[in-house]
């Protein structure tokens, strides 16, 4: 989905590289990148150990894309936001509570994803969203989340 969208928007975008982090068999994805004419622009970086390695990877990207079809708690998106990454994502599960609606698209809506990507190109927009996302991600830090978890589990224990 992201590859098809980037292929259709390629002529309107500055030169870019699309980097994918994670494991799994990359053969089919490499073939798909070739099919969409993006073979020279798509890099599969494989899995990285959690923590510093992932943070270093996130620190080197300009826009974080998470065009999920299904999602639970979007921890990867929160990690990207905590590093100040401007982000675009599907409007599913917990994602809408994280991002401004301008940067959301329905799953598989290539037209809307393309609009979001093109709107995110100006550096002043990316800078504004970077700051917004960094601040928003702080609401999900362990220091903020743990007391809520503790309260929930105490309440659960008391009710059983």
Short mmCIF file of N, CA and C in Angstrom, two decimals, residues 27-137:
data_model
loop_
_atom_site.label_atom_id
_atom_site.label_comp_id
_atom_site.label_asym_id
_atom_site.label_seq_id
_atom_site.Cartn_x
_atom_site.Cartn_y
_atom_site.Cartn_z
N UNK A 27 11.81 -10.88 0.45
CA UNK A 27 11.80 -11.16 -0.99
C UNK A 27 10.57 -10.59 -1.70
N UNK A 28 9.39 -10.86 -1.17
CA UNK A 28 8.16 -10.38 -1.82
C UNK A 28 8.11 -8.86 -1.82
N UNK A 29 8.59 -8.24 -0.74
CA UNK A 29 8.57 -6.78 -0.66
C UNK A 29 9.57 -6.16 -1.63
N UNK A 30 10.70 -6.80 -1.80
CA UNK A 30 11.70 -6.32 -2.76
C UNK A 30 11.12 -6.40 -4.17
N UNK A 31 10.46 -7.51 -4.48
CA UNK A 31 9.82 -7.66 -5.80
C UNK A 31 8.74 -6.59 -6.00
N UNK A 32 7.98 -6.31 -4.97
CA UNK A 32 6.92 -5.29 -5.06
C UNK A 32 7.52 -3.90 -5.28
N UNK A 33 8.61 -3.60 -4.59
CA UNK A 33 9.29 -2.31 -4.79
C UNK A 33 9.76 -2.20 -6.23
N UNK A 34 10.30 -3.28 -6.77
CA UNK A 34 10.74 -3.28 -8.18
C UNK A 34 9.53 -3.05 -9.10
N UNK A 35 8.43 -3.75 -8.83
CA UNK A 35 7.22 -3.63 -9.64
C UNK A 35 6.74 -2.19 -9.71
N UNK A 36 6.82 -1.48 -8.60
CA UNK A 36 6.36 -0.09 -8.55
C UNK A 36 7.44 0.92 -8.97
N UNK A 37 8.57 0.43 -9.44
CA UNK A 37 9.63 1.32 -9.90
C UNK A 37 10.37 2.02 -8.78
N UNK A 38 10.37 1.41 -7.60
CA UNK A 38 11.01 2.02 -6.43
C UNK A 38 12.21 1.22 -5.93
N UNK A 39 12.65 0.27 -6.71
CA UNK A 39 13.73 -0.61 -6.26
C UNK A 39 14.97 0.14 -5.81
N UNK A 40 15.24 1.27 -6.43
CA UNK A 40 16.43 2.07 -6.07
C UNK A 40 16.19 2.98 -4.88
N UNK A 41 14.94 3.05 -4.39
CA UNK A 41 14.61 3.98 -3.31
C UNK A 41 14.14 3.29 -2.03
N UNK A 42 13.96 1.99 -2.07
CA UNK A 42 13.43 1.26 -0.92
C UNK A 42 14.53 0.43 -0.29
N UNK A 43 14.67 0.55 1.03
CA UNK A 43 15.69 -0.18 1.78
C UNK A 43 15.03 -0.92 2.93
N UNK A 44 15.31 -2.20 3.02
CA UNK A 44 14.80 -3.02 4.11
C UNK A 44 15.94 -3.18 5.11
N UNK A 45 15.81 -2.48 6.21
CA UNK A 45 16.89 -2.42 7.19
C UNK A 45 16.89 -3.59 8.17
N UNK A 46 15.90 -4.47 8.07
CA UNK A 46 15.85 -5.64 8.94
C UNK A 46 15.50 -5.26 10.37
N UNK A 47 15.56 -6.24 11.25
CA UNK A 47 15.26 -5.96 12.67
C UNK A 47 16.46 -5.32 13.36
N UNK A 48 16.18 -4.53 14.36
CA UNK A 48 17.22 -3.94 15.20
C UNK A 48 16.89 -4.24 16.65
N UNK A 49 17.91 -4.31 17.50
CA UNK A 49 17.60 -4.49 18.93
C UNK A 49 16.86 -3.27 19.46
N UNK A 50 15.94 -3.51 20.39
CA UNK A 50 15.17 -2.39 20.93
C UNK A 50 16.09 -1.42 21.67
N UNK A 51 15.59 -0.23 21.86
CA UNK A 51 16.37 0.78 22.58
C UNK A 51 17.17 1.66 21.64
N UNK A 52 18.43 1.85 21.96
CA UNK A 52 19.29 2.82 21.27
C UNK A 52 19.35 2.60 19.76
N UNK A 53 19.42 1.36 19.31
CA UNK A 53 19.54 1.10 17.87
C UNK A 53 18.30 1.58 17.12
N UNK A 54 17.13 1.32 17.68
CA UNK A 54 15.89 1.78 17.05
C UNK A 54 15.81 3.30 17.12
N UNK A 55 16.16 3.87 18.26
CA UNK A 55 16.13 5.33 18.39
C UNK A 55 17.08 5.99 17.40
N UNK A 56 18.27 5.44 17.20
CA UNK A 56 19.21 5.98 16.22
C UNK A 56 18.60 5.91 14.81
N UNK A 57 17.93 4.81 14.50
CA UNK A 57 17.29 4.65 13.20
C UNK A 57 16.21 5.71 13.03
N UNK A 58 15.37 5.89 14.04
CA UNK A 58 14.30 6.89 13.98
C UNK A 58 14.85 8.30 13.84
N UNK A 59 15.99 8.56 14.47
CA UNK A 59 16.59 9.89 14.41
C UNK A 59 17.07 10.26 13.01
N UNK A 60 17.14 9.29 12.12
CA UNK A 60 17.64 9.54 10.76
C UNK A 60 16.54 9.64 9.71
N UNK A 61 15.27 9.57 10.13
CA UNK A 61 14.21 9.67 9.13
C UNK A 61 13.54 11.04 9.20
N UNK A 62 12.93 11.43 8.10
CA UNK A 62 12.27 12.73 8.02
C UNK A 62 10.77 12.66 8.30
N UNK A 63 10.14 11.57 7.86
CA UNK A 63 8.70 11.37 8.08
C UNK A 63 8.50 9.89 8.40
N UNK A 64 7.74 9.63 9.43
CA UNK A 64 7.42 8.26 9.81
C UNK A 64 6.05 7.90 9.25
N UNK A 65 5.98 6.80 8.50
CA UNK A 65 4.70 6.33 7.95
C UNK A 65 4.28 5.05 8.67
N UNK A 66 3.01 4.99 9.06
CA UNK A 66 2.45 3.77 9.62
C UNK A 66 1.07 3.55 9.00
N UNK A 67 1.06 3.10 7.73
CA UNK A 67 -0.22 2.89 7.04
C UNK A 67 -0.82 1.53 7.37
N UNK A 68 -1.06 1.29 8.65
CA UNK A 68 -1.54 -0.01 9.12
C UNK A 68 -2.94 -0.34 8.61
N UNK A 69 -3.16 -1.62 8.35
CA UNK A 69 -4.49 -2.11 8.04
C UNK A 69 -5.18 -2.57 9.32
N UNK A 70 -4.40 -3.07 10.27
CA UNK A 70 -4.87 -3.47 11.60
C UNK A 70 -3.82 -2.99 12.60
N UNK A 71 -4.29 -2.70 13.80
CA UNK A 71 -3.35 -2.18 14.80
C UNK A 71 -3.92 -2.43 16.17
N UNK A 72 -3.05 -2.56 17.13
CA UNK A 72 -3.45 -2.62 18.52
C UNK A 72 -3.03 -1.31 19.16
N UNK A 73 -2.19 -1.40 20.16
CA UNK A 73 -1.60 -0.20 20.75
C UNK A 73 -0.41 0.16 19.86
N UNK A 74 -0.42 1.32 19.27
CA UNK A 74 0.62 1.67 18.29
C UNK A 74 1.93 2.10 18.95
N UNK A 75 2.60 1.16 19.65
CA UNK A 75 3.84 1.49 20.36
C UNK A 75 4.93 2.00 19.41
N UNK A 76 5.02 1.44 18.21
CA UNK A 76 6.05 1.90 17.28
C UNK A 76 5.82 3.37 16.92
N UNK A 77 4.58 3.75 16.74
CA UNK A 77 4.26 5.15 16.45
C UNK A 77 4.62 6.04 17.63
N UNK A 78 4.30 5.61 18.84
CA UNK A 78 4.65 6.40 20.02
C UNK A 78 6.16 6.54 20.14
N UNK A 79 6.91 5.48 19.85
CA UNK A 79 8.38 5.57 19.87
C UNK A 79 8.86 6.59 18.86
N UNK A 80 8.30 6.56 17.64
CA UNK A 80 8.71 7.53 16.62
C UNK A 80 8.39 8.95 17.07
N UNK A 81 7.21 9.14 17.65
CA UNK A 81 6.83 10.46 18.13
C UNK A 81 7.75 10.92 19.25
N UNK A 82 8.17 9.99 20.11
CA UNK A 82 9.05 10.35 21.22
C UNK A 82 10.42 10.82 20.74
N UNK A 83 10.76 10.49 19.51
CA UNK A 83 12.01 10.95 18.91
C UNK A 83 11.79 12.19 18.06
N UNK A 84 10.58 12.74 18.08
CA UNK A 84 10.29 13.95 17.33
C UNK A 84 10.06 13.72 15.86
N UNK A 85 9.64 12.53 15.48
CA UNK A 85 9.37 12.27 14.06
C UNK A 85 7.99 12.80 13.69
N UNK A 86 7.89 13.59 12.63
CA UNK A 86 6.57 13.89 12.09
C UNK A 86 6.00 12.57 11.57
N UNK A 87 4.70 12.34 11.71
CA UNK A 87 4.15 11.03 11.40
C UNK A 87 2.83 11.13 10.65
N UNK A 88 2.61 10.11 9.82
CA UNK A 88 1.38 9.92 9.07
C UNK A 88 0.96 8.48 9.32
N UNK A 89 -0.32 8.26 9.59
CA UNK A 89 -0.76 6.89 9.92
C UNK A 89 -2.23 6.68 9.59
N UNK A 90 -2.62 5.42 9.59
CA UNK A 90 -4.03 5.04 9.40
C UNK A 90 -4.86 5.51 10.59
N UNK A 91 -6.12 5.74 10.34
CA UNK A 91 -7.02 6.22 11.41
C UNK A 91 -7.71 5.06 12.11
N UNK A 92 -6.94 4.09 12.57
CA UNK A 92 -7.51 2.90 13.22
C UNK A 92 -6.98 2.74 14.63
N UNK A 93 -7.69 1.93 15.40
CA UNK A 93 -7.31 1.57 16.78
C UNK A 93 -6.99 2.82 17.59
N UNK A 94 -5.85 2.86 18.27
CA UNK A 94 -5.50 3.98 19.13
C UNK A 94 -4.78 5.11 18.42
N UNK A 95 -4.56 4.99 17.13
CA UNK A 95 -3.78 6.00 16.41
C UNK A 95 -4.44 7.38 16.42
N UNK A 96 -5.75 7.51 16.20
CA UNK A 96 -6.35 8.85 16.18
C UNK A 96 -6.17 9.65 17.47
N UNK A 97 -5.96 9.00 18.60
CA UNK A 97 -5.73 9.77 19.83
C UNK A 97 -4.31 10.31 19.89
N UNK A 98 -3.44 9.85 18.99
CA UNK A 98 -2.05 10.28 19.00
C UNK A 98 -1.75 11.41 18.02
N UNK A 99 -2.31 11.32 16.82
CA UNK A 99 -1.97 12.27 15.76
C UNK A 99 -3.12 13.22 15.47
N UNK A 100 -2.76 14.40 14.98
CA UNK A 100 -3.76 15.34 14.49
C UNK A 100 -4.45 14.69 13.29
N UNK A 101 -5.74 14.89 13.16
CA UNK A 101 -6.51 14.25 12.09
C UNK A 101 -6.00 14.60 10.69
N UNK A 102 -5.28 15.71 10.55
CA UNK A 102 -4.72 16.07 9.23
C UNK A 102 -3.75 15.01 8.72
N UNK A 103 -3.18 14.22 9.62
CA UNK A 103 -2.15 13.26 9.25
C UNK A 103 -2.65 11.82 9.31
N UNK A 104 -3.97 11.67 9.29
CA UNK A 104 -4.58 10.35 9.32
C UNK A 104 -5.24 10.04 7.98
N UNK A 105 -5.25 8.76 7.64
CA UNK A 105 -5.94 8.31 6.43
C UNK A 105 -6.64 6.99 6.72
N UNK A 106 -7.76 6.74 6.05
CA UNK A 106 -8.41 5.44 6.21
C UNK A 106 -7.48 4.34 5.68
N UNK A 107 -7.55 3.15 6.26
CA UNK A 107 -6.72 2.05 5.76
C UNK A 107 -6.92 1.84 4.26
N UNK A 108 -5.84 1.66 3.56
CA UNK A 108 -5.83 1.41 2.12
C UNK A 108 -6.30 2.57 1.26
N UNK A 109 -6.47 3.75 1.82
CA UNK A 109 -6.88 4.92 1.04
C UNK A 109 -5.62 5.60 0.49
N UNK A 110 -5.19 5.14 -0.67
CA UNK A 110 -3.95 5.65 -1.27
C UNK A 110 -4.03 7.13 -1.59
N UNK A 111 -5.19 7.59 -2.01
CA UNK A 111 -5.34 9.01 -2.34
C UNK A 111 -5.12 9.89 -1.12
N UNK A 112 -5.73 9.50 0.00
CA UNK A 112 -5.57 10.30 1.23
C UNK A 112 -4.15 10.20 1.76
N UNK A 113 -3.54 9.02 1.72
CA UNK A 113 -2.14 8.89 2.15
C UNK A 113 -1.25 9.78 1.30
N UNK A 114 -1.48 9.80 0.01
CA UNK A 114 -0.69 10.66 -0.90
C UNK A 114 -0.85 12.13 -0.51
N UNK A 115 -2.09 12.56 -0.23
CA UNK A 115 -2.33 13.94 0.20
C UNK A 115 -1.55 14.26 1.46
N UNK A 116 -1.56 13.35 2.41
CA UNK A 116 -0.84 13.56 3.67
C UNK A 116 0.67 13.70 3.42
N UNK A 117 1.21 12.82 2.61
CA UNK A 117 2.65 12.86 2.33
C UNK A 117 3.01 14.18 1.66
N UNK A 118 2.25 14.57 0.66
CA UNK A 118 2.56 15.82 -0.04
C UNK A 118 2.42 17.03 0.88
N UNK A 119 1.44 17.01 1.77
CA UNK A 119 1.24 18.13 2.71
C UNK A 119 2.35 18.21 3.75
N UNK A 120 3.02 17.09 4.01
CA UNK A 120 4.06 17.04 5.03
C UNK A 120 5.44 17.46 4.49
N UNK A 121 5.56 17.70 3.22
CA UNK A 121 6.87 18.01 2.63
C UNK A 121 7.50 19.31 3.15
N UNK A 122 6.76 20.42 3.26
CA UNK A 122 7.42 21.66 3.70
C UNK A 122 8.09 21.50 5.08
N UNK A 123 9.31 21.97 5.17
CA UNK A 123 10.08 21.79 6.41
C UNK A 123 9.42 22.44 7.61
N UNK A 124 8.72 23.56 7.42
CA UNK A 124 8.08 24.21 8.56
C UNK A 124 6.93 23.34 9.10
N UNK A 125 6.25 22.61 8.23
CA UNK A 125 5.20 21.69 8.66
C UNK A 125 5.82 20.54 9.44
N UNK A 126 6.89 19.95 8.89
CA UNK A 126 7.54 18.84 9.58
C UNK A 126 8.08 19.28 10.94
N UNK A 127 8.63 20.48 11.01
CA UNK A 127 9.15 20.97 12.29
C UNK A 127 8.02 21.12 13.31
N UNK A 128 6.91 21.71 12.89
CA UNK A 128 5.76 21.89 13.79
C UNK A 128 5.24 20.55 14.28
N UNK A 129 5.10 19.60 13.38
CA UNK A 129 4.58 18.28 13.75
C UNK A 129 5.58 17.50 14.61
N UNK A 130 6.85 17.72 14.35
CA UNK A 130 7.90 17.10 15.17
C UNK A 130 7.77 17.52 16.63
N UNK A 131 7.62 18.81 16.84
CA UNK A 131 7.47 19.34 18.21
C UNK A 131 6.17 18.83 18.83
N UNK A 132 5.07 18.90 18.08
CA UNK A 132 3.78 18.44 18.59
C UNK A 132 3.85 16.96 18.99
N UNK A 133 4.44 16.14 18.13
CA UNK A 133 4.51 14.71 18.41
C UNK A 133 5.40 14.40 19.60
N UNK A 134 6.51 15.11 19.71
CA UNK A 134 7.40 14.90 20.85
C UNK A 134 6.65 15.19 22.16
N UNK A 135 5.94 16.31 22.20
CA UNK A 135 5.20 16.69 23.40
C UNK A 135 4.10 15.66 23.68
N UNK A 136 3.35 15.26 22.66
CA UNK A 136 2.26 14.30 22.83
C UNK A 136 2.78 12.95 23.34
N UNK A 137 3.91 12.51 22.84
CA UNK A 137 4.47 11.22 23.24
C UNK A 137 4.82 11.18 24.72
#
